[in-house]
């Protein structure tokens, strides 16, 4: 009896924290099916419960990884993040980092799933600094 009680207590102590966090697994950049560099032309956002869903329209300038139709010049990338100030009532993911600003030069890591591109979780892009023009030009 004492042994089974110890087992239950141990299970609760060890297993409960993993159930409470329910965070999504972080995805390594090597898992990305598509990697591109380009410019964010538009970011569409909508409220959905405790989250904000985003779709970033990226004009592709360089295709680093993945198969694309020859004519494809743009890519839509889906992501989400937690609304500011929201504390989840139930365990759940905290979301991607907020999307880049429109006009930003970015390198994007995405995974193709169910016909759509999803930003790698949680860090799906890096800002590429804009090159300053040479004053001699």
PDB file of C-alpha atoms in Angstrom:
ATOM      1  CA  UNK A   1       0.000   0.000   0.000  1.00  0.00           C
ATOM      2  CA  UNK A   2       2.788   2.430   0.951  1.00  0.00           C
ATOM      3  CA  UNK A   3       4.654   1.530  -2.222  1.00  0.00           C
ATOM      4  CA  UNK A   4       1.675   2.334  -4.473  1.00  0.00           C
ATOM      5  CA  UNK A   5       1.075   5.606  -2.612  1.00  0.00           C
ATOM      6  CA  UNK A   6       4.728   6.545  -3.147  1.00  0.00           C
ATOM      7  CA  UNK A   7       4.374   5.687  -6.838  1.00  0.00           C
ATOM      8  CA  UNK A   8       1.319   7.925  -7.198  1.00  0.00           C
ATOM      9  CA  UNK A   9       3.021  10.803  -5.372  1.00  0.00           C
ATOM     10  CA  UNK A  10       6.149  10.384  -7.504  1.00  0.00           C
ATOM     11  CA  UNK A  11       4.058  10.345 -10.669  1.00  0.00           C
ATOM     12  CA  UNK A  12       2.292  13.545  -9.641  1.00  0.00           C
ATOM     13  CA  UNK A  13       5.515  15.320  -8.701  1.00  0.00           C
ATOM     14  CA  UNK A  14       7.374  14.274 -11.841  1.00  0.00           C
ATOM     15  CA  UNK A  15       4.538  14.113 -14.359  1.00  0.00           C
ATOM     16  CA  UNK A  16       2.364  17.074 -13.408  1.00  0.00           C
ATOM     17  CA  UNK A  17       4.787  19.856 -14.401  1.00  0.00           C
ATOM     18  CA  UNK A  18       5.015  18.457 -17.930  1.00  0.00           C
ATOM     19  CA  UNK A  19       1.231  18.412 -18.210  1.00  0.00           C
ATOM     20  CA  UNK A  20       0.845  21.933 -16.865  1.00  0.00           C
ATOM     21  CA  UNK A  21       3.247  23.622 -19.272  1.00  0.00           C
ATOM     22  CA  UNK A  22       1.878  22.071 -22.493  1.00  0.00           C
ATOM     23  CA  UNK A  23       4.313  24.186 -24.488  1.00  0.00           C
ATOM     24  CA  UNK A  24       4.911  23.146 -28.082  1.00  0.00           C
ATOM     25  CA  UNK A  25       8.244  21.569 -28.889  1.00  0.00           C
ATOM     26  CA  UNK A  26      10.781  24.078 -30.182  1.00  0.00           C
ATOM     27  CA  UNK A  27      11.629  23.324 -33.801  1.00  0.00           C
ATOM     28  CA  UNK A  28      15.239  23.358 -34.946  1.00  0.00           C
ATOM     29  CA  UNK A  29      16.064  25.298 -38.123  1.00  0.00           C
ATOM     30  CA  UNK A  30      17.265  22.086 -39.767  1.00  0.00           C
ATOM     31  CA  UNK A  31      13.640  20.848 -39.737  1.00  0.00           C
ATOM     32  CA  UNK A  32      12.460  23.671 -42.005  1.00  0.00           C
ATOM     33  CA  UNK A  33      11.206  22.428 -45.359  1.00  0.00           C
ATOM     34  CA  UNK A  34      11.473  25.916 -46.883  1.00  0.00           C
ATOM     35  CA  UNK A  35      13.966  28.713 -46.228  1.00  0.00           C
ATOM     36  CA  UNK A  36      13.784  32.043 -48.051  1.00  0.00           C
ATOM     37  CA  UNK A  37      15.071  35.587 -47.785  1.00  0.00           C
ATOM     38  CA  UNK A  38      12.868  38.480 -48.765  1.00  0.00           C
ATOM     39  CA  UNK A  39      10.802  41.479 -47.750  1.00  0.00           C
ATOM     40  CA  UNK A  40       7.659  41.443 -45.626  1.00  0.00           C
ATOM     41  CA  UNK A  41       5.026  43.139 -47.779  1.00  0.00           C
ATOM     42  CA  UNK A  42       2.015  42.747 -45.488  1.00  0.00           C
ATOM     43  CA  UNK A  43       1.082  41.201 -42.139  1.00  0.00           C
ATOM     44  CA  UNK A  44      -2.531  40.174 -41.621  1.00  0.00           C
ATOM     45  CA  UNK A  45      -3.650  39.586 -38.016  1.00  0.00           C
ATOM     46  CA  UNK A  46      -6.855  38.488 -36.323  1.00  0.00           C
ATOM     47  CA  UNK A  47      -7.932  37.777 -32.788  1.00  0.00           C
ATOM     48  CA  UNK A  48      -8.767  34.179 -31.931  1.00  0.00           C
ATOM     49  CA  UNK A  49      -9.533  33.465 -28.272  1.00  0.00           C
ATOM     50  CA  UNK A  50      -6.416  34.031 -26.153  1.00  0.00           C
ATOM     51  CA  UNK A  51      -4.225  34.272 -29.253  1.00  0.00           C
ATOM     52  CA  UNK A  52      -3.568  36.509 -32.237  1.00  0.00           C
ATOM     53  CA  UNK A  53      -3.136  34.643 -35.521  1.00  0.00           C
ATOM     54  CA  UNK A  54      -0.832  36.174 -38.131  1.00  0.00           C
ATOM     55  CA  UNK A  55      -0.194  35.645 -41.821  1.00  0.00           C
ATOM     56  CA  UNK A  56       2.889  37.357 -43.236  1.00  0.00           C
ATOM     57  CA  UNK A  57       3.153  37.908 -46.985  1.00  0.00           C
ATOM     58  CA  UNK A  58       6.839  37.690 -47.877  1.00  0.00           C
ATOM     59  CA  UNK A  59       8.139  38.697 -51.315  1.00  0.00           C
ATOM     60  CA  UNK A  60      10.776  36.066 -52.068  1.00  0.00           C
ATOM     61  CA  UNK A  61      14.159  37.378 -53.164  1.00  0.00           C
ATOM     62  CA  UNK A  62      16.297  34.276 -52.518  1.00  0.00           C
ATOM     63  CA  UNK A  63      15.196  30.643 -52.208  1.00  0.00           C
ATOM     64  CA  UNK A  64      17.637  28.803 -49.935  1.00  0.00           C
ATOM     65  CA  UNK A  65      15.759  25.519 -49.389  1.00  0.00           C
ATOM     66  CA  UNK A  66      12.579  23.846 -50.587  1.00  0.00           C
ATOM     67  CA  UNK A  67      10.774  23.284 -53.835  1.00  0.00           C
ATOM     68  CA  UNK A  68       8.764  26.167 -55.244  1.00  0.00           C
ATOM     69  CA  UNK A  69       6.929  26.595 -58.529  1.00  0.00           C
ATOM     70  CA  UNK A  70       9.168  28.514 -60.939  1.00  0.00           C
ATOM     71  CA  UNK A  71       6.783  31.481 -61.057  1.00  0.00           C
ATOM     72  CA  UNK A  72       6.267  31.749 -57.273  1.00  0.00           C
ATOM     73  CA  UNK A  73       7.407  35.166 -56.065  1.00  0.00           C
ATOM     74  CA  UNK A  74       5.586  35.310 -52.705  1.00  0.00           C
ATOM     75  CA  UNK A  75       5.064  33.088 -49.694  1.00  0.00           C
ATOM     76  CA  UNK A  76       2.404  33.296 -46.976  1.00  0.00           C
ATOM     77  CA  UNK A  77       3.725  32.266 -43.547  1.00  0.00           C
ATOM     78  CA  UNK A  78       1.352  31.450 -40.680  1.00  0.00           C
ATOM     79  CA  UNK A  79       2.165  32.087 -37.007  1.00  0.00           C
ATOM     80  CA  UNK A  80       0.426  32.948 -33.735  1.00  0.00           C
ATOM     81  CA  UNK A  81       1.205  34.553 -30.410  1.00  0.00           C
ATOM     82  CA  UNK A  82      -0.439  35.083 -27.066  1.00  0.00           C
ATOM     83  CA  UNK A  83      -2.434  38.308 -26.665  1.00  0.00           C
ATOM     84  CA  UNK A  84      -0.588  40.881 -24.525  1.00  0.00           C
ATOM     85  CA  UNK A  85      -1.505  40.610 -20.851  1.00  0.00           C
ATOM     86  CA  UNK A  86      -3.317  37.285 -21.255  1.00  0.00           C
ATOM     87  CA  UNK A  87      -2.678  34.498 -18.784  1.00  0.00           C
ATOM     88  CA  UNK A  88      -3.919  31.178 -20.097  1.00  0.00           C
ATOM     89  CA  UNK A  89      -6.669  29.603 -18.001  1.00  0.00           C
ATOM     90  CA  UNK A  90      -5.611  26.178 -19.311  1.00  0.00           C
ATOM     91  CA  UNK A  91      -2.115  25.005 -20.220  1.00  0.00           C
ATOM     92  CA  UNK A  92      -1.151  25.884 -23.761  1.00  0.00           C
ATOM     93  CA  UNK A  93       1.593  27.152 -26.041  1.00  0.00           C
ATOM     94  CA  UNK A  94       2.909  30.672 -25.616  1.00  0.00           C
ATOM     95  CA  UNK A  95       3.145  31.190 -29.371  1.00  0.00           C
ATOM     96  CA  UNK A  96       5.676  32.358 -31.924  1.00  0.00           C
ATOM     97  CA  UNK A  97       7.619  35.548 -31.501  1.00  0.00           C
ATOM     98  CA  UNK A  98       5.643  38.506 -32.877  1.00  0.00           C
ATOM     99  CA  UNK A  99       5.767  38.881 -36.660  1.00  0.00           C
ATOM    100  CA  UNK A 100       8.231  41.253 -38.312  1.00  0.00           C
ATOM    101  CA  UNK A 101       7.168  44.744 -39.346  1.00  0.00           C
ATOM    102  CA  UNK A 102       6.023  45.401 -42.887  1.00  0.00           C
ATOM    103  CA  UNK A 103       8.981  46.383 -45.049  1.00  0.00           C
ATOM    104  CA  UNK A 104      11.478  44.373 -42.993  1.00  0.00           C
ATOM    105  CA  UNK A 105      14.109  42.305 -44.775  1.00  0.00           C
ATOM    106  CA  UNK A 106      13.945  38.809 -43.322  1.00  0.00           C
ATOM    107  CA  UNK A 107      15.216  35.276 -43.588  1.00  0.00           C
ATOM    108  CA  UNK A 108      12.316  32.867 -42.980  1.00  0.00           C
ATOM    109  CA  UNK A 109      12.289  29.232 -41.832  1.00  0.00           C
ATOM    110  CA  UNK A 110       8.972  27.477 -42.505  1.00  0.00           C
ATOM    111  CA  UNK A 111       7.480  24.001 -42.500  1.00  0.00           C
ATOM    112  CA  UNK A 112       5.019  22.955 -45.184  1.00  0.00           C
ATOM    113  CA  UNK A 113       2.020  21.226 -43.567  1.00  0.00           C
ATOM    114  CA  UNK A 114      -1.471  20.547 -44.871  1.00  0.00           C
ATOM    115  CA  UNK A 115      -1.033  22.833 -47.856  1.00  0.00           C
ATOM    116  CA  UNK A 116       0.260  25.842 -45.907  1.00  0.00           C
ATOM    117  CA  UNK A 117       3.564  27.262 -44.673  1.00  0.00           C
ATOM    118  CA  UNK A 118       3.908  27.513 -40.904  1.00  0.00           C
ATOM    119  CA  UNK A 119       6.693  29.503 -39.308  1.00  0.00           C
ATOM    120  CA  UNK A 120       9.150  27.367 -37.354  1.00  0.00           C
ATOM    121  CA  UNK A 121       8.172  27.398 -33.675  1.00  0.00           C
ATOM    122  CA  UNK A 122       8.821  29.761 -31.955  1.00  0.00           C
ATOM    123  CA  UNK A 123      11.552  31.653 -33.869  1.00  0.00           C
ATOM    124  CA  UNK A 124      10.627  31.580 -37.530  1.00  0.00           C
ATOM    125  CA  UNK A 125      12.521  34.586 -38.890  1.00  0.00           C
ATOM    126  CA  UNK A 126      15.608  36.741 -38.487  1.00  0.00           C
ATOM    127  CA  UNK A 127      15.825  40.388 -39.484  1.00  0.00           C
ATOM    128  CA  UNK A 128      18.442  41.036 -42.166  1.00  0.00           C
ATOM    129  CA  UNK A 129      19.962  44.495 -41.659  1.00  0.00           C
ATOM    130  CA  UNK A 130      19.473  46.791 -44.633  1.00  0.00           C
ATOM    131  CA  UNK A 131      22.698  47.767 -46.308  1.00  0.00           C
ATOM    132  CA  UNK A 132      23.471  51.459 -46.111  1.00  0.00           C
ATOM    133  CA  UNK A 133      24.160  53.166 -49.420  1.00  0.00           C
ATOM    134  CA  UNK A 134      27.739  54.152 -50.053  1.00  0.00           C
ATOM    135  CA  UNK A 135      27.906  57.991 -49.837  1.00  0.00           C
ATOM    136  CA  UNK A 136      30.279  57.963 -52.843  1.00  0.00           C
ATOM    137  CA  UNK A 137      27.507  56.651 -55.097  1.00  0.00           C
TER     138      UNK A 137
END
